[in-house]
CSV table of C-alpha atoms in Angstrom, one decimal:
chain,number,residue,atom,x,y,z
A,1,MET,CA,1.3,2.5,4.7
A,2,LYS,CA,4.5,3.7,3.0
A,3,VAL,CA,4.0,2.1,-0.2
A,4,PRO,CA,0.3,2.4,-1.7
A,5,PRO,CA,-1.4,-1.1,-1.5
A,6,GLU,CA,-1.4,-3.1,-4.9
A,7,ILE,CA,-4.5,-5.0,-5.7
A,8,THR,CA,-4.3,-8.0,-8.6
A,9,TYR,CA,-7.1,-9.5,-10.3
A,10,ARG,CA,-6.5,-12.5,-12.2
A,11,ASN,CA,-9.3,-14.1,-14.1
A,12,VAL,CA,-12.0,-11.9,-11.8
A,13,ASP,CA,-13.9,-9.2,-12.6
A,14,LYS,CA,-12.9,-6.3,-11.1
A,15,THR,CA,-15.9,-4.5,-9.7
A,16,ASN,CA,-16.2,-1.3,-7.4
A,17,ALA,CA,-17.7,-3.4,-4.6
A,18,LEU,CA,-14.7,-5.9,-4.5
A,19,ASP,CA,-12.6,-2.6,-4.5
A,20,THR,CA,-14.6,-1.0,-1.9
A,21,LEU,CA,-14.3,-4.3,0.4
A,22,VAL,CA,-10.5,-4.7,-0.1
A,23,GLU,CA,-10.2,-1.1,0.7
A,24,GLU,CA,-12.1,-1.5,4.1
A,25,LYS,CA,-10.6,-4.9,5.2
A,26,ILE,CA,-6.8,-2.7,4.3
A,27,ALA,CA,-8.2,-0.1,6.7
A,28,LYS,CA,-9.0,-3.0,9.4
A,29,LEU,CA,-5.3,-4.0,9.3
A,30,GLU,CA,-3.7,-0.4,9.5
A,31,GLN,CA,-6.0,0.0,12.8
A,32,PHE,CA,-3.8,-2.7,14.3
A,33,CYS,CA,-0.4,-1.6,13.1
A,34,ASN,CA,-0.3,1.7,11.4
A,35,TYR,CA,3.5,1.4,10.5
A,36,ILE,CA,2.9,-1.8,7.7
A,37,SER,CA,5.7,-1.1,4.6
A,38,SER,CA,3.7,-2.8,2.1
A,39,CYS,CA,0.9,-4.7,1.0
A,40,HIS,CA,0.0,-6.9,-1.8
A,41,ILE,CA,-3.5,-8.6,-2.6
A,42,ALA,CA,-3.8,-10.9,-5.3
A,43,ILE,CA,-7.3,-12.3,-6.1
A,44,GLU,CA,-7.7,-15.0,-8.9
A,45,LYS,CA,-10.3,-17.5,-10.5
A,46,ILE,CA,-7.7,-20.9,-10.4
A,47,ASN,CA,-10.7,-23.1,-11.8
A,48,ASP,CA,-13.8,-22.5,-13.6
A,49,ARG,CA,-15.6,-25.9,-12.5
A,50,PRO,CA,-13.3,-27.2,-9.4
A,51,ARG,CA,-14.3,-30.9,-8.4
A,52,SER,CA,-14.1,-29.5,-4.9
A,53,GLY,CA,-13.2,-26.4,-3.0
A,54,SER,CA,-13.8,-22.8,-4.1
A,55,PRO,CA,-12.8,-21.8,-7.5
A,56,TYR,CA,-11.1,-18.7,-6.0
A,57,ARG,CA,-7.9,-18.0,-4.2
A,58,VAL,CA,-6.9,-14.9,-2.2
A,59,ARG,CA,-3.5,-14.2,-1.1
A,60,ILE,CA,-2.1,-11.1,1.2
A,61,ASP,CA,1.7,-10.3,1.5
A,62,LEU,CA,2.5,-7.9,3.8
A,63,THR,CA,5.8,-6.3,5.2
A,64,VAL,CA,6.2,-4.9,8.5
A,65,PRO,CA,9.4,-3.2,9.8
A,66,PRO,CA,12.1,-3.8,10.7
A,67,GLY,CA,12.2,-6.7,8.3
A,68,HIS,CA,8.7,-9.3,8.7
A,69,GLU,CA,6.9,-10.8,5.8
A,70,LEU,CA,3.5,-12.2,6.5
A,71,VAL,CA,1.7,-14.0,4.3
A,72,ALA,CA,-2.0,-14.9,4.5
A,73,GLU,CA,-3.9,-17.4,1.7
A,74,SER,CA,-7.5,-18.2,1.4
A,75,ASN,CA,-8.8,-21.2,-1.0
A,76,PRO,CA,-11.7,-22.8,0.6
A,77,SER,CA,-11.8,-26.4,0.9
A,78,ASP,CA,-14.3,-29.1,0.4
A,79,THR,CA,-16.4,-28.0,3.3
A,80,ASN,CA,-17.0,-24.6,1.5
A,81,GLN,CA,-17.5,-25.5,-2.2
A,82,TYR,CA,-18.0,-22.7,-4.3
A,83,ALA,CA,-17.9,-20.0,-1.7
A,84,PRO,CA,-18.0,-16.7,-3.4
A,85,VAL,CA,-15.2,-14.7,-3.9
A,86,ASP,CA,-15.9,-11.9,-1.4
A,87,ALA,CA,-16.3,-14.6,1.4
A,88,VAL,CA,-12.8,-15.8,0.2
A,89,ILE,CA,-11.4,-12.5,0.6
A,90,ARG,CA,-12.6,-11.9,4.0
A,91,ASP,CA,-11.2,-15.2,5.2
A,92,ALA,CA,-7.8,-14.2,3.6
A,93,PHE,CA,-8.1,-10.8,5.7
A,94,ASN,CA,-8.8,-12.3,9.0
A,95,ALA,CA,-6.0,-14.9,8.5
A,96,ALA,CA,-3.7,-11.8,7.9
A,97,THR,CA,-5.4,-9.8,10.8
A,98,GLN,CA,-4.7,-12.4,13.3
A,99,GLN,CA,-1.0,-13.0,12.3
A,100,LEU,CA,-0.7,-8.9,12.2
A,101,ARG,CA,-2.3,-8.8,15.7
A,102,LYS,CA,0.3,-11.7,17.1
A,103,LEU,CA,3.1,-9.8,15.4
A,104,THR,CA,2.6,-6.2,16.8
A,105,GLN,CA,1.8,-8.2,20.1
A,106,ARG,CA,5.7,-9.6,20.2
A,107,GLN,CA,6.7,-6.2,18.9
A,108,ASN,CA,5.0,-4.4,22.1
A,109,GLU,CA,5.9,-6.7,24.5
A,110,HIS,CA,9.9,-6.7,23.4
A,111,ASP,CA,9.4,-2.5,23.5
A,112,LYS,CA,8.2,-2.8,27.1
A,113,GLY,CA,10.7,-5.5,27.9
A,114,GLN,CA,13.6,-2.9,26.5
A,115,ASN,CA,16.1,-1.5,29.2
A,116,HIS,CA,14.9,2.2,29.6
A,117,ASP,CA,18.4,3.4,30.8
A,118,ASN,CA,19.1,5.9,28.3
A,119,ALA,CA,15.6,6.9,28.2
A,120,VAL,CA,13.4,9.5,30.7
A,121,GLU,CA,10.3,8.3,32.2
A,122,THR,CA,7.8,11.7,31.4
A,123,THR,CA,4.4,12.9,32.8
A,124,ALA,CA,1.8,13.9,30.3
A,125,LEU,CA,-1.8,14.5,29.4
A,126,VAL,CA,-4.0,12.9,27.0
A,127,THR,CA,-5.0,15.7,24.5
A,128,LYS,CA,-6.3,13.6,21.5
A,129,LEU,CA,-7.9,10.4,20.8
A,130,PHE,CA,-8.7,8.7,17.6
A,131,ARG,CA,-10.0,5.6,18.8
A,132,ASP,CA,-11.2,4.1,15.6
A,133,GLY,CA,-7.5,4.4,14.5
A,134,GLY,CA,-5.6,2.9,17.5
A,135,TYR,CA,-4.0,6.2,18.4
A,136,GLY,CA,-4.0,9.6,20.2
A,137,PHE,CA,-1.6,12.2,21.3
A,138,LEU,CA,-0.2,13.2,24.3
A,139,LYS,CA,1.1,16.9,25.8
A,140,GLY,CA,3.9,16.9,28.1
A,141,LEU,CA,4.2,19.5,30.7
A,142,ASP,CA,6.7,21.1,28.7
A,143,GLY,CA,3.8,21.5,25.8
A,144,GLN,CA,5.3,19.1,23.4
A,145,GLU,CA,2.8,16.9,21.8
A,146,ILE,CA,3.9,13.5,21.3
A,147,TYR,CA,2.3,10.6,19.5
A,148,PHE,CA,1.2,7.1,20.7
A,149,HIS,CA,-0.4,3.9,19.4
A,150,ARG,CA,-2.8,1.5,21.7
A,151,ASN,CA,-0.2,-1.1,21.5
A,152,SER,CA,2.0,1.1,23.5
A,153,VAL,CA,-0.4,1.5,26.5
A,154,LEU,CA,0.2,-1.0,29.3
A,155,ASN,CA,-2.2,-3.2,30.5
A,156,ASP,CA,-4.4,-3.0,27.3
A,157,ASP,CA,-5.8,0.3,29.1
A,158,PHE,CA,-6.5,2.5,25.5
A,159,ASP,CA,-10.2,2.3,25.9
A,160,ARG,CA,-9.8,3.6,29.4
A,161,LEU,CA,-8.0,6.7,28.5
A,162,GLU,CA,-10.2,10.0,28.1
A,163,ILE,CA,-9.1,13.8,27.3
A,164,GLY,CA,-7.1,14.9,30.4
A,165,THR,CA,-6.2,11.4,31.5
A,166,GLY,CA,-2.4,11.8,33.1
A,167,VAL,CA,-0.2,9.3,32.3
A,168,HIS,CA,3.7,8.2,32.6
A,169,PHE,CA,5.5,7.1,29.4
A,170,PHE,CA,8.9,6.8,28.0
A,171,LEU,CA,9.9,8.9,25.0
A,172,SER,CA,11.3,6.8,22.1
A,173,GLN,CA,12.3,7.0,18.5
A,174,GLY,CA,9.6,5.9,16.5
A,175,ILE,CA,9.8,5.2,12.3
A,176,GLU,CA,7.8,8.4,12.3
A,177,GLY,CA,9.9,10.3,14.8
A,178,PRO,CA,9.4,10.6,18.3
A,179,GLN,CA,6.5,8.9,20.0
A,180,ALA,CA,5.2,7.8,23.2
A,181,SER,CA,6.2,4.0,24.8
A,182,THR,CA,5.1,2.2,27.9
A,183,VAL,CA,2.2,4.4,28.5
A,184,LYS,CA,0.8,4.4,32.2
A,185,ILE,CA,-2.6,5.6,33.3
A,186,VAL,CA,-1.6,7.7,36.4
A,187,ASP,CA,-4.9,9.8,37.0
A,188,LYS,CA,-6.9,12.8,36.2
A,189,PRO,CA,-5.9,16.0,35.8
A,190,GLY,CA,-5.8,17.9,39.0
A,191,VAL,CA,-6.8,14.6,41.1
A,192,ARG,CA,-4.7,14.5,44.2
A,193,ALA,CA,-2.7,10.9,45.0
A,194,GLY,CA,-4.3,9.5,47.9
A,195,LYS,CA,-4.6,11.6,51.1
A,196,SER,CA,-1.4,13.7,50.1
A,197,ASP,CA,-1.6,17.3,49.5
A,198,GLU,CA,0.5,17.0,46.3
A,199,THR,CA,-1.3,17.3,43.3
A,200,LEU,CA,-0.3,14.0,41.1
A,201,ILE,CA,-0.5,16.1,37.7
A,202,GLU,CA,-0.4,19.6,37.3
A,203,PRO,CA,-1.2,20.6,33.4
A,204,PRO,CA,0.2,22.7,31.5
A,205,LEU,CA,-1.6,26.1,31.1
A,206,ASP,CA,-2.3,25.3,27.4
A,207,TRP,CA,-3.1,21.7,27.5
A,208,ARG,CA,-6.5,21.9,25.9
A,209,GLU,CA,-5.1,23.6,22.8
């Protein structure tokens, strides 16, 4: 995240347990989108003795490049009267996660639909995988190491990737620099395509490094 998250408590006692819960939820948001610009969470008690609903309200404001602003809020209704503050926090983050997931899917579909006339399709091997974080690194046949995100993997195949999986991808300029887009699984290193005698992917000598 470009800017450290801001957490505001209003008429609510700040505790280590609440801070830990919020930090865990923020980390999960970043698993869906690792380029969030900013995140502000407001946790407040709006009524000591509400006649209905919960006394707590939680609002989450997110900004995502290039200029998206997402707002998720939870203030449980009559059916969840007196819901504890931790439950209201979870509800707000669930709503934020759904919005963020839809946004990243739209962005990913847009990226995949863009014209690649000025890009070059390249072959590479998966050399590093961080499944919990939803990203990894490829090494091209020229030895260059390139970042990729799970949202860039076609057909939702990120979970099928392994170290050494061969892929085709387009090299694009991301927020943090060059990154792989439209990543498509091709084969394992050294595996031959069909009955051809031609090796589909020949790993570079140092691809395991």
